[in-house]
Each structure stands twice: as structure tokens, then as C-alpha cells.
PDB file of C-alpha atoms in Angstrom:
ATOM      1  CA  MET A   1      79.801  94.142  99.498  1.00  0.00           C
ATOM      2  CA  ALA A   2      82.924  96.165  98.926  1.00  0.00           C
ATOM      3  CA  VAL A   3      86.699  96.223  98.979  1.00  0.00           C
ATOM      4  CA  SER A   4      87.311  98.096 102.214  1.00  0.00           C
ATOM      5  CA  PRO A   5      90.308  99.215 104.259  1.00  0.00           C
ATOM      6  CA  ILE A   6      91.602  97.082 107.110  1.00  0.00           C
ATOM      7  CA  VAL A   7      93.012 100.184 108.832  1.00  0.00           C
ATOM      8  CA  PRO A   8      92.895 103.898 107.910  1.00  0.00           C
ATOM      9  CA  ASN A   9      95.809 105.514 106.052  1.00  0.00           C
ATOM     10  CA  HIS A  10      97.107 107.596 108.973  1.00  0.00           C
ATOM     11  CA  ASP A  11     100.637 108.075 107.622  1.00  0.00           C
ATOM     12  CA  ASP A  12      99.638 108.993 104.025  1.00  0.00           C
ATOM     13  CA  SER A  13     101.443 105.926 102.651  1.00  0.00           C
ATOM     14  CA  PRO A  14     101.844 105.787  98.855  1.00  0.00           C
ATOM     15  CA  TRP A  15     101.682 101.948  99.071  1.00  0.00           C
ATOM     16  CA  TYR A  16      98.319 102.223 100.795  1.00  0.00           C
ATOM     17  CA  LYS A  17      97.036 104.411  97.957  1.00  0.00           C
ATOM     18  CA  ILE A  18      98.211 101.895  95.335  1.00  0.00           C
ATOM     19  CA  MET A  19      96.528  98.997  97.126  1.00  0.00           C
ATOM     20  CA  GLU A  20      93.361 101.063  97.612  1.00  0.00           C
ATOM     21  CA  SER A  21      93.332 102.049  93.940  1.00  0.00           C
ATOM     22  CA  LYS A  22      93.596  98.455  92.726  1.00  0.00           C
ATOM     23  CA  GLY A  23      90.775  97.379  95.053  1.00  0.00           C
ATOM     24  CA  LYS A  24      88.523 100.289  94.070  1.00  0.00           C
ATOM     25  CA  VAL A  25      89.049  99.637  90.345  1.00  0.00           C
ATOM     26  CA  TRP A  26      87.713  96.101  90.769  1.00  0.00           C
ATOM     27  CA  GLU A  27      84.918  97.310  93.029  1.00  0.00           C
ATOM     28  CA  LYS A  28      83.801  99.665  90.249  1.00  0.00           C
ATOM     29  CA  VAL A  29      84.000  96.908  87.628  1.00  0.00           C
ATOM     30  CA  ALA A  30      81.968  94.571  89.853  1.00  0.00           C
ATOM     31  CA  ASN A  31      79.314  97.251  90.439  1.00  0.00           C
ATOM     32  CA  GLU A  32      79.039  97.897  86.679  1.00  0.00           C
ATOM     33  CA  ALA A  33      78.459  94.199  86.021  1.00  0.00           C
ATOM     34  CA  GLY A  34      76.142  93.584  88.951  1.00  0.00           C
ATOM     35  CA  ALA A  35      78.660  91.191  90.488  1.00  0.00           C
ATOM     36  CA  GLU A  36      79.367  90.601  94.156  1.00  0.00           C
ATOM     37  CA  ILE A  37      82.777  91.638  95.445  1.00  0.00           C
ATOM     38  CA  ARG A  38      84.392  91.460  98.833  1.00  0.00           C
ATOM     39  CA  GLY A  39      87.908  92.222  99.887  1.00  0.00           C
ATOM     40  CA  SER A  40      90.223  94.356 101.950  1.00  0.00           C
ATOM     41  CA  TYR A  41      93.430  96.358 101.744  1.00  0.00           C
ATOM     42  CA  ASN A  42      96.081  98.195 103.715  1.00  0.00           C
ATOM     43  CA  ALA A  43      99.588  99.428 102.850  1.00  0.00           C
ATOM     44  CA  ASN A  44     100.925  95.875 102.523  1.00  0.00           C
ATOM     45  CA  ILE A  45      98.155  93.921 100.824  1.00  0.00           C
ATOM     46  CA  VAL A  46      95.037  94.092  98.708  1.00  0.00           C
ATOM     47  CA  GLU A  47      92.936  90.958  98.289  1.00  0.00           C
ATOM     48  CA  PHE A  48      89.500  90.589  96.723  1.00  0.00           C
ATOM     49  CA  GLU A  49      87.110  88.079  95.208  1.00  0.00           C
ATOM     50  CA  MET A  50      84.431  88.950  92.681  1.00  0.00           C
ATOM     51  CA  THR A  51      81.689  86.452  91.782  1.00  0.00           C
ATOM     52  CA  GLN A  52      78.893  86.634  89.258  1.00  0.00           C
ATOM     53  CA  GLN A  53      76.331  84.260  87.822  1.00  0.00           C
ATOM     54  CA  VAL A  54      75.978  84.856  84.067  1.00  0.00           C
ATOM     55  CA  ASN A  55      73.259  82.633  82.583  1.00  0.00           C
ATOM     56  CA  SER A  56      74.493  79.108  83.338  1.00  0.00           C
ATOM     57  CA  TYR A  57      78.100  80.237  83.914  1.00  0.00           C
ATOM     58  CA  GLN A  58      79.713  80.977  87.276  1.00  0.00           C
ATOM     59  CA  LEU A  59      82.420  83.670  87.009  1.00  0.00           C
ATOM     60  CA  ARG A  60      85.001  84.134  89.760  1.00  0.00           C
ATOM     61  CA  VAL A  61      87.825  86.694  89.782  1.00  0.00           C
ATOM     62  CA  TYR A  62      90.394  86.573  92.576  1.00  0.00           C
ATOM     63  CA  GLY A  63      93.157  89.133  93.010  1.00  0.00           C
ATOM     64  CA  LYS A  64      95.942  89.558  95.516  1.00  0.00           C
ATOM     65  CA  ARG A  65      98.892  91.928  95.690  1.00  0.00           C
ATOM     66  CA  GLU A  66     101.167  91.661  98.681  1.00  0.00           C
ATOM     67  CA  LEU A  67     104.287  93.476  99.839  1.00  0.00           C
ATOM     68  CA  THR A  68     106.735  91.242 101.689  1.00  0.00           C
ATOM     69  CA  THR A  69     109.908  92.444 103.340  1.00  0.00           C
ATOM     70  CA  VAL A  70     112.967  90.251 102.804  1.00  0.00           C
ATOM     71  CA  ASN A  71     116.435  91.371 103.947  1.00  0.00           C
ATOM     72  CA  ASN A  72     115.173  94.934 104.413  1.00  0.00           C
ATOM     73  CA  SER A  73     113.876  95.020 100.827  1.00  0.00           C
ATOM     74  CA  GLY A  74     110.252  95.112  99.744  1.00  0.00           C
ATOM     75  CA  ILE A  75     109.147  92.488  97.225  1.00  0.00           C
ATOM     76  CA  PHE A  76     105.712  92.501  95.603  1.00  0.00           C
ATOM     77  CA  SER A  77     103.916  89.344  94.633  1.00  0.00           C
ATOM     78  CA  GLU A  78     100.793  89.725  92.581  1.00  0.00           C
ATOM     79  CA  VAL A  79      98.262  87.410  90.969  1.00  0.00           C
ATOM     80  CA  LEU A  80      94.897  87.736  89.254  1.00  0.00           C
ATOM     81  CA  ARG A  81      92.841  84.624  88.493  1.00  0.00           C
ATOM     82  CA  LEU A  82      89.702  84.494  86.411  1.00  0.00           C
ATOM     83  CA  GLN A  83      87.725  81.249  86.409  1.00  0.00           C
ATOM     84  CA  LEU A  84      84.572  80.553  84.486  1.00  0.00           C
ATOM     85  CA  LYS A  85      82.758  77.301  85.209  1.00  0.00           C
ATOM     86  CA  ALA A  86      81.024  76.374  81.975  1.00  0.00           C
ATOM     87  CA  ASN A  87      80.298  72.730  81.275  1.00  0.00           C
ATOM     88  CA  GLY A  88      79.870  71.523  77.730  1.00  0.00           C
ATOM     89  CA  ILE A  89      82.389  73.685  75.882  1.00  0.00           C
ATOM     90  CA  GLU A  90      82.984  72.285  72.406  1.00  0.00           C
ATOM     91  CA  GLN A  91      86.332  70.546  71.952  1.00  0.00           C
ATOM     92  CA  GLU A  92      87.059  72.797  68.962  1.00  0.00           C
ATOM     93  CA  LYS A  93      87.338  75.738  71.395  1.00  0.00           C
ATOM     94  CA  PHE A  94      89.885  73.970  73.641  1.00  0.00           C
ATOM     95  CA  LEU A  95      93.067  75.978  74.043  1.00  0.00           C
ATOM     96  CA  LYS A  96      95.998  76.052  76.427  1.00  0.00           C
ATOM     97  CA  ALA A  97      98.653  78.758  76.672  1.00  0.00           C
ATOM     98  CA  GLY A  98     101.647  79.239  78.923  1.00  0.00           C
ATOM     99  CA  GLY A  99     105.046  80.858  78.994  1.00  0.00           C
ATOM    100  CA  GLY A 100     107.961  79.132  77.295  1.00  0.00           C
ATOM    101  CA  SER A 101     109.479  76.970  80.024  1.00  0.00           C
ATOM    102  CA  PHE A 102     110.822  73.475  80.598  1.00  0.00           C
ATOM    103  CA  LEU A 103     107.415  72.339  81.878  1.00  0.00           C
ATOM    104  CA  ASN A 104     105.955  72.889  78.416  1.00  0.00           C
ATOM    105  CA  LEU A 105     107.629  69.621  77.335  1.00  0.00           C
ATOM    106  CA  PHE A 106     104.710  67.877  79.047  1.00  0.00           C
ATOM    107  CA  PHE A 107     102.122  70.343  77.782  1.00  0.00           C
ATOM    108  CA  ASN A 108     100.406  68.087  75.249  1.00  0.00           C
ATOM    109  CA  LEU A 109     100.764  64.577  76.621  1.00  0.00           C
ATOM    110  CA  SER A 110      96.979  64.191  76.772  1.00  0.00           C
ATOM    111  CA  GLY A 111      96.610  64.697  73.028  1.00  0.00           C
ATOM    112  CA  LYS A 112      93.596  67.038  73.430  1.00  0.00           C
ATOM    113  CA  TYR A 113      95.057  69.606  71.043  1.00  0.00           C
ATOM    114  CA  LYS A 114      95.557  69.372  67.281  1.00  0.00           C
ATOM    115  CA  HIS A 115      97.851  72.367  66.687  1.00  0.00           C
ATOM    116  CA  LYS A 116     100.745  74.204  68.308  1.00  0.00           C
ATOM    117  CA  ALA A 117     101.859  77.805  67.963  1.00  0.00           C
ATOM    118  CA  SER A 118     104.188  80.290  69.576  1.00  0.00           C
ATOM    119  CA  VAL A 119     102.805  83.817  69.997  1.00  0.00           C
ATOM    120  CA  ASP A 120     104.668  86.630  71.772  1.00  0.00           C
ATOM    121  CA  GLY A 121     106.745  84.142  73.776  1.00  0.00           C
ATOM    122  CA  TYR A 122     103.771  81.975  74.766  1.00  0.00           C
ATOM    123  CA  LYS A 123     103.421  78.317  73.798  1.00  0.00           C
ATOM    124  CA  ILE A 124      99.857  77.715  72.682  1.00  0.00           C
ATOM    125  CA  LYS A 125      98.077  74.431  71.983  1.00  0.00           C
ATOM    126  CA  TYR A 126      94.696  74.694  70.287  1.00  0.00           C
ATOM    127  CA  ASN A 127      92.166  72.855  68.144  1.00  0.00           C
ATOM    128  CA  SER A 128      90.677  75.636  66.025  1.00  0.00           C
ATOM    129  CA  ALA A 129      92.460  78.476  64.242  1.00  0.00           C
ATOM    130  CA  SER A 130      89.422  80.707  64.809  1.00  0.00           C
ATOM    131  CA  THR A 131      89.728  80.270  68.597  1.00  0.00           C
ATOM    132  CA  LEU A 132      93.440  81.135  68.432  1.00  0.00           C
ATOM    133  CA  GLU A 133      92.627  84.235  66.367  1.00  0.00           C
ATOM    134  CA  LYS A 134      90.008  85.331  68.913  1.00  0.00           C
ATOM    135  CA  VAL A 135      92.515  85.020  71.756  1.00  0.00           C
ATOM    136  CA  ILE A 136      95.147  86.994  69.851  1.00  0.00           C
ATOM    137  CA  LYS A 137      92.622  89.724  68.935  1.00  0.00           C
ATOM    138  CA  THR A 138      91.704  90.225  72.615  1.00  0.00           C
ATOM    139  CA  LYS A 139      95.321  91.337  73.246  1.00  0.00           C
ATOM    140  CA  ILE A 140      95.067  89.658  76.652  1.00  0.00           C
ATOM    141  CA  PHE A 141      98.808  88.977  76.575  1.00  0.00           C
ATOM    142  CA  GLU A 142      99.385  92.746  76.530  1.00  0.00           C
ATOM    143  CA  VAL A 143      97.314  93.497  79.662  1.00  0.00           C
ATOM    144  CA  SER A 144      99.661  91.595  81.959  1.00  0.00           C
ATOM    145  CA  ARG A 145     102.037  88.653  81.884  1.00  0.00           C
ATOM    146  CA  VAL A 146      99.804  85.589  81.503  1.00  0.00           C
ATOM    147  CA  ASN A 147     100.982  82.624  83.564  1.00  0.00           C
ATOM    148  CA  ARG A 148      98.459  80.287  81.994  1.00  0.00           C
ATOM    149  CA  LEU A 149      95.254  80.220  80.020  1.00  0.00           C
ATOM    150  CA  THR A 150      93.098  77.128  79.623  1.00  0.00           C
ATOM    151  CA  VAL A 151      89.816  76.554  77.828  1.00  0.00           C
ATOM    152  CA  ASP A 152      88.580  72.986  78.248  1.00  0.00           C
ATOM    153  CA  ALA A 153      85.493  70.931  79.053  1.00  0.00           C
ATOM    154  CA  GLU A 154      85.236  72.478  82.546  1.00  0.00           C
ATOM    155  CA  GLY A 155      85.384  76.098  81.435  1.00  0.00           C
ATOM    156  CA  LEU A 156      87.958  78.838  81.176  1.00  0.00           C
ATOM    157  CA  SER A 157      90.827  79.607  83.523  1.00  0.00           C
ATOM    158  CA  LEU A 158      93.157  82.602  83.217  1.00  0.00           C
ATOM    159  CA  GLU A 159      95.992  83.470  85.594  1.00  0.00           C
ATOM    160  CA  MET A 160      97.965  86.702  85.279  1.00  0.00           C
ATOM    161  CA  GLN A 161     100.953  88.119  87.164  1.00  0.00           C
ATOM    162  CA  ALA A 162      99.513  91.599  87.713  1.00  0.00           C
ATOM    163  CA  ILE A 163      96.202  93.153  88.643  1.00  0.00           C
ATOM    164  CA  PRO A 164      95.247  95.870  86.135  1.00  0.00           C
ATOM    165  CA  MET A 165      95.468  99.386  87.629  1.00  0.00           C
ATOM    166  CA  ASP A 166      92.743 100.950  85.505  1.00  0.00           C
ATOM    167  CA  VAL A 167      89.079 100.206  84.858  1.00  0.00           C
ATOM    168  CA  ARG A 168      89.630  99.634  81.136  1.00  0.00           C
ATOM    169  CA  GLY A 169      92.208  96.871  81.742  1.00  0.00           C
ATOM    170  CA  ALA A 170      90.036  95.315  84.450  1.00  0.00           C
ATOM    171  CA  ARG A 171      87.018  95.266  82.127  1.00  0.00           C
ATOM    172  CA  ARG A 172      89.132  93.623  79.416  1.00  0.00           C
ATOM    173  CA  VAL A 173      90.057  90.811  81.820  1.00  0.00           C
ATOM    174  CA  ARG A 174      86.526  90.460  83.214  1.00  0.00           C
ATOM    175  CA  ASP A 175      84.969  90.245  79.735  1.00  0.00           C
ATOM    176  CA  PHE A 176      87.735  88.141  78.166  1.00  0.00           C
ATOM    177  CA  TRP A 177      85.737  84.908  78.343  1.00  0.00           C
ATOM    178  CA  GLN A 178      82.821  86.361  76.333  1.00  0.00           C
ATOM    179  CA  ILE A 179      85.027  86.730  73.255  1.00  0.00           C
ATOM    180  CA  ILE A 180      86.307  83.165  73.455  1.00  0.00           C
ATOM    181  CA  LEU A 181      83.072  81.307  74.184  1.00  0.00           C
TER     182      LEU A 181
END
């Protein structure tokens, strides 16, 4: 499978080239890892889903960048989600990170986390200092704005506000879970 165009780029649109580039970066990363990828793009949108079975883990990466016109202005919305289904993760590796917002008041009502920290504007709840150190060393917060990161009994979930434009950044996101687990 591939990330393929919906329509050809007849008018040499720079937006089309950006959307194509983001799709092709993830297609290359999927091919390197032996993962399946499917998606499409045109000048207004790129959307793809990459899936891979890694031992007993199921990895899914979903990305979407869309141009919407509002009041004659173009607004981009962008999201990249990485999910790893991995049952049986040790509670010591549990971690939850999010931006500093009002909703973080309710962040730790479940009591799953022993410690709290603030790193680069993110509120982080965690059980083990070594897990927190691993997350910080990955520099995942520098790749893109992280909306949320969760490691719990069901696996790992990472949501970012931007799809990396280059293969190196995409690989860093794809392989992020290997450093944590």
C-alpha cells in the first residue's frame, strides 16, 4: 500500500507539494520498518494510517493535515497519533503528560501515579524516575507540540500537533515507544 494522490498536481500548487512530502516521508518510514501504510493527499489534505505488528505489540500511526478556508483565510489543522497496544506494562512504567491547562486539575484523580513534575511546560505524572528520564532523553517534546502522552496498562498513546516533515523526525516518533518500554 502507499500514500497516493487523490488528483494530479495540475496547477503546480505549493500546498500540494507540502502534503505530498508529508505523506511520502511516512511512506518511506513504513517501508523501512516493513509496516503497512495507506493514505491519500491533494492540495488541501494529507491523511494516512500506518500499522505494524511488532512481536506481541500492535503499532498504529495516524496522521492528518488539513487546510480549511474560513472567512477567506486558510487555517491548517494537524494531528499525529501513535498508539501501541501492549497489555501487561508494569505499573512502574506508567506515565502521563499533557500541556499545562485547567484540565490538569483532574489529571491524577485516579491515584495511579506517585510523582509529579513539570518539564518544558508539560505537566507529567509518573511512577518511576527512570521512566521520566527516558522520556526526557528521547526529546519527543522537541519534535512537535505534544498534546498528550500516556503509558498505562493498555499500552502507549502519543498525540502530537504536527506531522514531522523529515524522515529523521518521523523515525523518532515511530520508534519512541521502544525507548520507553
